C-alpha positions as a printed Julia matrix, in Angstrom:
470×3 Matrix{Float64}:
  0.0     0.0     0.0
  1.4     3.39   -1.02
  0.28    6.54    0.82
  1.14   10.08   -0.3
  1.24   12.99    2.17
  1.29   16.61    0.94
  1.78   19.5     3.36
  1.68   23.1     2.11
  3.71   25.63    4.11
  6.68   27.9     3.42
  7.84   24.85    1.44
  5.67   22.12    0.03
  6.59   18.92    1.84
  5.87   15.56    0.22
  6.24   12.16    1.85
  5.61    8.63    0.61
  4.92    5.64    2.83
  5.09    2.11    1.46
  3.3    -0.49    3.62
  3.41    2.0     6.5
  7.17    2.65    6.22
  8.44    6.09    5.17
 10.35    5.62    1.9
 10.67    9.08    0.3
 10.48   12.7     1.45
 10.88   15.9    -0.58
 10.8    19.6     0.25
  9.85   21.87   -2.63
 10.22   25.64   -2.87
  7.08   26.64   -4.77
  8.73   29.93   -5.83
 11.97   28.32   -7.05
 13.39   30.16  -10.08
 14.63   27.11  -11.95
 14.04   23.37  -11.57
 15.68   20.2   -12.76
 14.08   19.4   -16.13
 13.63   23.0   -17.29
 14.75   23.58  -20.89
 16.48   26.83  -21.91
 17.81   28.38  -25.06
 21.11   29.73  -23.77
 24.17   31.54  -25.09
 27.71   30.22  -24.61
 29.71   32.9   -22.78
 32.95   31.13  -21.89
 34.89   27.88  -22.33
 37.43   26.56  -19.82
 39.14   23.48  -21.23
 41.04   22.74  -18.02
 37.7    22.31  -16.23
 36.06   20.53  -19.2
 33.32   23.13  -18.8
 31.29   25.41  -21.05
 29.61   28.32  -19.25
 26.2    29.28  -20.59
 23.96   32.28  -19.98
 20.39   31.02  -19.45
 19.07   34.24  -17.95
 20.0    33.66  -14.3
 22.41   35.71  -12.14
 25.06   33.0   -12.51
 25.98   31.29  -15.75
 25.04   27.63  -15.97
 27.78   25.13  -16.77
 27.9    22.2   -19.16
 30.48   19.49  -18.4
 32.07   18.12  -21.59
 33.67   14.71  -21.13
 34.91   14.26  -24.7
 37.84   16.61  -25.42
 37.41   16.01  -29.14
 33.96   17.6   -29.02
 35.06   20.55  -26.86
 36.07   22.58  -29.92
 32.53   22.3   -31.34
 31.26   24.71  -28.67
 31.72   28.32  -29.81
 31.5    31.39  -27.6
 28.48   33.5   -28.56
 26.52   30.66  -30.17
 23.03   29.67  -29.06
 22.6    26.28  -27.41
 19.59   24.27  -26.21
 20.14   22.86  -22.72
 18.21   21.04  -20.0
 18.79   21.66  -16.27
 20.02   18.53  -14.48
 21.1    20.13  -11.19
 19.91   23.36   -9.58
 22.29   26.06   -8.36
 23.81   25.22   -4.98
 26.19   27.34   -2.92
 28.94   28.75   -5.13
 28.16   26.34   -7.96
 25.96   27.46  -10.82
 23.19   25.49  -12.45
 24.4    22.3   -14.15
 22.95   21.59  -17.6
 23.15   19.06  -20.41
 22.66   19.49  -24.14
 21.15   15.99  -24.38
 17.5    17.03  -24.07
 14.66   14.77  -22.96
 10.95   15.28  -22.3
  8.9    12.84  -20.27
  5.37   12.02  -19.18
  3.68    9.34  -17.09
  4.17    6.62  -19.71
  6.98    7.65  -22.08
 10.17    9.71  -22.32
 11.28   11.33  -25.6
 14.93   11.86  -26.6
 16.45   13.26  -29.75
 17.44   10.26  -31.87
 15.54    7.33  -33.33
 13.93    4.03  -32.4
 12.09    2.66  -29.36
 13.36    1.57  -25.94
 11.87    0.04  -22.81
 12.4     0.67  -19.1
 14.33   -2.05  -17.24
 11.28   -2.47  -15.02
  9.01   -3.1   -18.03
  8.56   -6.63  -19.41
  8.95   -5.96  -23.14
  7.17   -9.1   -24.35
  4.17   -8.65  -22.06
  3.99   -4.97  -22.98
  3.95   -5.7   -26.72
  1.39   -8.45  -26.21
 -0.95   -6.03  -24.4
 -0.26   -2.71  -26.17
  0.87   -3.94  -29.58
  3.73   -2.6   -31.7
  4.35    1.11  -31.35
  5.01    3.57  -34.14
  8.21    5.58  -34.13
  8.41    9.36  -34.44
 10.93   10.77  -36.89
 13.81   12.49  -35.14
 12.98   11.02  -31.72
 13.73    7.98  -29.62
 10.81    6.9   -27.41
 11.41    5.12  -24.09
  8.37    3.38  -22.58
  8.18    3.61  -18.78
  6.92    0.78  -16.54
  3.6     2.63  -16.01
  2.87    2.22  -19.74
  1.96   -1.44  -19.11
 -1.24   -0.5   -17.27
 -2.15    2.47  -19.45
 -5.22    2.58  -21.63
 -4.14    2.35  -25.3
 -5.92    5.57  -26.18
 -4.4     7.33  -23.16
 -0.93    6.11  -24.13
 -1.24    7.33  -27.72
 -2.57   10.67  -26.52
  0.48   11.25  -24.3
  2.87   10.26  -27.1
  1.23   12.79  -29.42
  1.28   15.52  -26.75
  4.97   15.06  -25.91
  5.88   14.81  -29.58
  4.09   18.1   -30.25
  5.7    19.82  -27.23
  9.21   18.6   -28.1
  8.82   19.59  -31.75
  7.66   23.04  -30.61
 10.71   23.42  -28.34
 13.1    22.55  -31.19
 11.3    24.95  -33.55
 11.54   27.8   -31.01
 15.23   27.03  -30.49
 15.9    27.34  -34.23
 14.04   30.6   -34.71
 14.36   32.34  -31.33
 17.02   34.31  -29.51
 18.31   33.39  -26.04
 18.64   33.42  -23.22
 15.11   32.32  -22.41
 13.17   29.4   -20.93
 11.43   27.28  -23.55
  9.94   24.65  -21.26
  9.25   24.52  -17.52
  9.37   21.09  -15.89
  6.51   20.23  -13.59
  7.05   20.34   -9.84
  8.37   17.46   -7.75
  4.78   16.7    -6.79
  3.73   16.46  -10.44
  6.69   14.2   -11.17
  5.7    11.84   -8.33
  2.08   11.76   -9.47
  3.23   11.1   -13.03
  5.69    8.33  -12.09
  3.55    6.56   -9.48
  0.02    7.39  -10.58
 -1.19    3.78  -10.72
  0.5     2.75   -7.46
 -0.89    5.38   -5.05
 -3.64    4.02   -2.78
 -4.32    7.03   -0.52
 -3.48   10.75   -0.5
 -3.53   13.03    2.56
 -3.38   16.83    2.15
 -3.67   19.79    4.51
 -5.45   22.31    2.27
 -8.69   22.21    0.32
 -6.9    23.98   -2.55
 -4.48   21.05   -2.96
 -7.36   18.55   -2.78
 -9.26   20.43   -5.49
 -6.21   20.56   -7.75
 -5.56   16.82   -7.42
 -9.18   16.15   -8.28
 -9.37   18.48  -11.28
 -5.95   17.74  -12.83
 -5.49   14.06  -11.99
 -8.92   12.82  -10.98
 -7.46   11.73   -7.64
 -9.46   11.92   -4.38
 -7.69   12.91   -1.15
 -8.36   13.23    2.56
 -8.05   16.78    3.95
 -6.34   16.93    7.35
 -8.07   19.37    9.68
 -6.53   19.38   13.19
 -4.27   22.09   14.68
 -1.21   19.87   14.47
  0.61   19.71   11.14
 -0.11   16.84    8.77
  3.44   15.44    9.07
  3.34   15.55   12.86
 -0.1    13.94   13.1
  0.96   10.95   10.98
  4.37   10.49   12.66
  6.43   11.7     9.7
  8.03   14.61   11.59
  9.7    12.26   14.07
 11.0    10.15   11.18
 12.51   13.26    9.61
 14.3    14.16   12.84
 15.94   10.71   12.82
 17.54   11.61    9.48
 19.81   14.04   11.32
 21.62   11.05   12.82
 24.65    9.69   10.96
 24.11    6.18   12.34
 21.23    3.98   11.18
 20.65    0.71   13.05
 19.89   -2.46   11.1
 17.5    -5.19   12.19
 20.18   -7.84   12.71
 22.38   -5.77   14.98
 24.67   -4.03   12.49
 24.52   -0.39   11.45
 25.15    2.08    8.66
 27.13    5.3     9.1
 26.23    7.93    6.51
 28.63   10.83    5.87
 27.59   13.59    3.48
 30.5    15.63    2.11
 30.65   18.26   -0.61
 32.29   15.81   -3.03
 30.31   12.63   -2.36
 28.23   10.58    0.06
 30.02    7.78    1.92
 28.09    4.91    3.56
 29.99    2.56    5.86
 28.57   -0.79    7.01
 29.53   -2.08   10.46
 28.75   -5.53   11.86
 28.6    -4.07   15.41
 26.72   -6.58   17.61
 25.66   -8.81   14.74
 25.4   -12.37   16.06
 24.54  -14.37   12.93
 26.69  -17.07   11.28
 30.06  -18.04   12.75
 31.72  -18.41    9.34
 33.29  -15.04    8.52
 32.48  -15.09    4.79
 28.86  -16.16    5.33
 28.47  -13.53    8.04
 29.84  -10.81    5.74
 27.44  -11.77    2.93
 24.42  -11.94    5.26
 25.32   -8.58    6.83
 25.91   -6.9     3.45
 22.67   -8.25    1.98
 20.68   -7.11    5.03
 22.16   -3.62    4.57
 21.2    -3.34    0.88
 17.5    -2.61    1.43
 18.17    0.0     4.12
 20.86    1.69    2.0
 18.43    2.05   -0.91
 15.75    3.36    1.47
 18.06    5.9     3.14
 19.3     7.22   -0.22
 15.73    7.92   -1.34
 14.52    9.13    2.04
 17.37   11.6     2.53
 17.26   12.49   -1.2
 21.01   11.91   -1.56
 22.53   12.44   -5.0
 25.74   12.61   -6.99
 28.49   10.08   -6.29
 27.6     7.63   -3.51
 30.32    5.3    -2.21
 29.38    2.26   -0.09
 32.04    0.5     2.0
 30.76   -3.07    2.39
 32.15   -5.65    4.83
 35.03   -7.5     3.14
 34.18  -10.63    1.14
 36.65  -12.77   -0.83
 34.23  -15.0    -2.75
 33.54  -13.78   -6.3
 30.16  -15.55   -6.21
 29.18  -13.64   -3.07
 30.43  -10.36   -4.49
 28.3   -10.92   -7.6
 25.25  -11.73   -5.43
 25.71   -8.46   -3.58
 26.1    -6.49   -6.82
 22.9    -8.0    -8.25
 20.95   -7.39   -5.0
 22.01   -3.73   -4.89
 21.26   -3.23   -8.58
 17.81   -4.81   -8.24
 16.88   -2.71   -5.22
 18.02    0.53   -6.81
 15.96   -0.11   -9.95
 12.9     0.86   -7.87
 14.33    4.39   -7.55
 13.29    6.65  -10.48
 16.33    8.89   -9.89
 18.89    6.05   -9.78
 21.51    6.37  -12.52
 24.15    3.65  -12.29
 25.72    1.1    -9.96
 29.32   -0.05  -10.53
 30.88   -3.45   -9.6
 32.67   -3.91   -6.27
 36.32   -2.92   -6.21
 39.06   -5.09   -4.68
 38.54   -3.15   -1.45
 34.81   -4.02   -1.41
 33.79   -0.48   -2.3
 30.74    0.06   -4.49
 30.23    3.29   -6.38
 26.83    4.44   -7.61
 25.37    7.63   -8.99
 21.94    9.19   -8.51
 20.35   12.15  -10.28
 19.65   15.28   -8.3
 16.01   16.31   -7.93
 15.56   19.04   -5.34
 17.78   19.26   -2.26
 18.62   16.72    0.46
 16.34   16.8     3.51
 19.14   18.36    5.61
 19.0    21.5     3.47
 15.55   22.33    4.84
 15.75   21.28    8.48
 19.27   22.34    9.48
 21.42   25.45    9.5
 25.08   26.14   10.19
 26.04   26.35   13.83
 27.67   29.76   14.23
 29.18   28.89   17.61
 31.37   26.06   16.25
 33.2    27.84   13.41
 30.33   26.96   11.02
 31.43   23.3    10.92
 28.47   21.84   12.81
 24.74   21.82   12.17
 21.68   22.55   14.29
 17.95   22.69   13.65
 17.05   25.68   11.51
 15.15   28.42   13.34
 12.15   28.08   11.02
 11.98   24.34   11.55
 12.41   24.73   15.31
  9.33   26.97   15.47
  7.32   24.39   13.52
  8.33   21.64   15.98
  7.46   23.83   18.98
  4.03   24.53   17.5
  3.37   20.83   16.94
  4.44   19.98   20.48
  2.3    22.75   21.92
 -0.71   21.54   19.92
 -0.24   18.01   21.27
 -0.33   19.22   24.86
 -3.33   21.47   24.21
 -5.16   18.49   22.68
 -4.67   16.46   25.83
 -5.29   18.88   28.69
 -6.97   22.25   29.29
 -4.02   24.33   30.51
 -3.24   27.98   29.74
  0.33   28.27   31.09
  3.29   26.71   29.28
  7.04   26.9    29.86
  8.98   26.87   26.58
 12.7    26.19   27.04
 14.91   26.89   23.99
 18.65   26.56   23.39
 20.49   29.87   23.8
 21.79   29.98   20.17
 18.25   30.95   19.11
 17.73   33.64   21.76
 18.7    36.67   19.68
 16.28   35.83   16.85
 13.43   35.02   19.22
 13.8    38.27   21.17
 14.17   40.28   17.98
 10.54   39.48   17.09
  8.72   38.08   20.11
  5.31   38.77   18.58
  6.19   36.92   15.39
  7.61   34.01   17.4
  4.44   33.65   19.48
  2.31   33.78   16.37
  4.42   31.11   14.61
  4.16   28.65   17.49
  0.39   29.09   17.83
  0.49   30.69   21.27
 -2.76   32.63   20.93
 -4.91   32.28   24.07
 -2.04   30.86   26.11
  0.47   32.32   28.57
  4.02   31.5    27.45
  6.99   31.48   29.84
 10.15   31.65   27.76
 13.47   30.4    29.13
 16.8    29.97   27.34
 19.31   27.29   28.27
 22.91   26.4    27.47
 22.1    22.67   27.39
 22.26   20.75   24.13
 18.48   20.32   23.85
 16.89   22.34   21.05
 13.67   22.88   23.02
 11.2    21.39   25.47
  7.7    22.36   26.59
  6.27   21.9    30.06
  2.65   22.61   31.05
  2.54   24.65   34.29
 -0.31   23.09   36.25
  0.19   24.12   39.87
  0.37   27.59   41.39
  3.87   27.08   42.8
  5.12   26.08   39.31
  3.7    29.27   37.82
  5.14   31.45   40.59
  8.57   29.86   40.17
  8.64   30.7    36.44
  6.85   34.07   36.69
  9.96   35.98   35.61
  9.93   34.22   32.24
  6.35   35.22   31.37
  6.16   36.96   27.98
  4.13   40.16   28.04
  3.87   42.01   24.73
């Protein structure tokens, strides 16, 4: 059973549960200037051969960059010429937007590329597909890839999407030939639209927190949804918020006693597998295989859940048997095929390291729930101030739901004190303090916050000095 949760706030937050287990989570800036999948007609401004990069003006503050792997083709890019590119990675930090000149356009059932012929997703049984849907016609100048969802599509619906994407792609190429850049020629749908497109036939239930979202899902996709109506946020009510907080931990415990340690660096993501207290087989080789195989499913889940991307390096427990190493490779490959953003998985090295790559779509979860810790030379992370206020509001709503109390002590870590005091009124409004008396205390302890209901008179008198009066 697949459940989809959509929460509209400063960011749109999207979560997917499979059989009750959280498997994916995305944060989406609804006002984002450019998204992965957008297609631009740009102008080449600069070439730097040493970096294998071509810098392209697509109308943003920073030039986008195109990485050219083939040095022989580098000379074909001329400064000042127009070029059609697709965004594959949004701007991040000091790095500009990454683009490719290998354009594609996709829908729920098919993806179009420039080229010729027909292809099939690895998750699609070609023979069964052809038996059900029949032979498909090609489109001149394009290669058509059929996605796994095409198997269950109505024939008329499938043909309609092919015609629509063919028309849109042809229109983009025509505009690129006759127009002047820089300008956007095609805007990719949001992350939410991509999920609905990719998993349309799999979704069993949708939960939303606004009537507007429910109406849109109904009108655009014909999908019914349940509108959440309590004071607590949708993610908190269904236990997703607590799952997100766990993602701040580097260590992930496995069922059989081992654990994963996930390190996210600027260059790559490194995942280390430790046997820890694993008490399975006595034979070292058998134990290593069992431990590695048990880690595969959780690794795939954590990659999707944390929305990790780029180069991902997994340090498996050492195995000497080539048969076992092949089993592990096949298990990892099979599990990752379920991920629509998965790119490639490479064979184990002699040191039992496995390298894989995953496309970037949006930012990792950390980007939205953490901020740099200014008190530790900007090397550490803490909960972002915006996210902290959301958590305090949820916790306050829980306590209000349970008991009729007006007085609450809110204890917050001292690193947040300056921002809270700078706008006390705004803070109280954000945490839903209307109709309550809030006693605000700051502490040097490592806890981000805690909330205590003040029930007895002596408790209230003891904390009287912390009472907020606007």
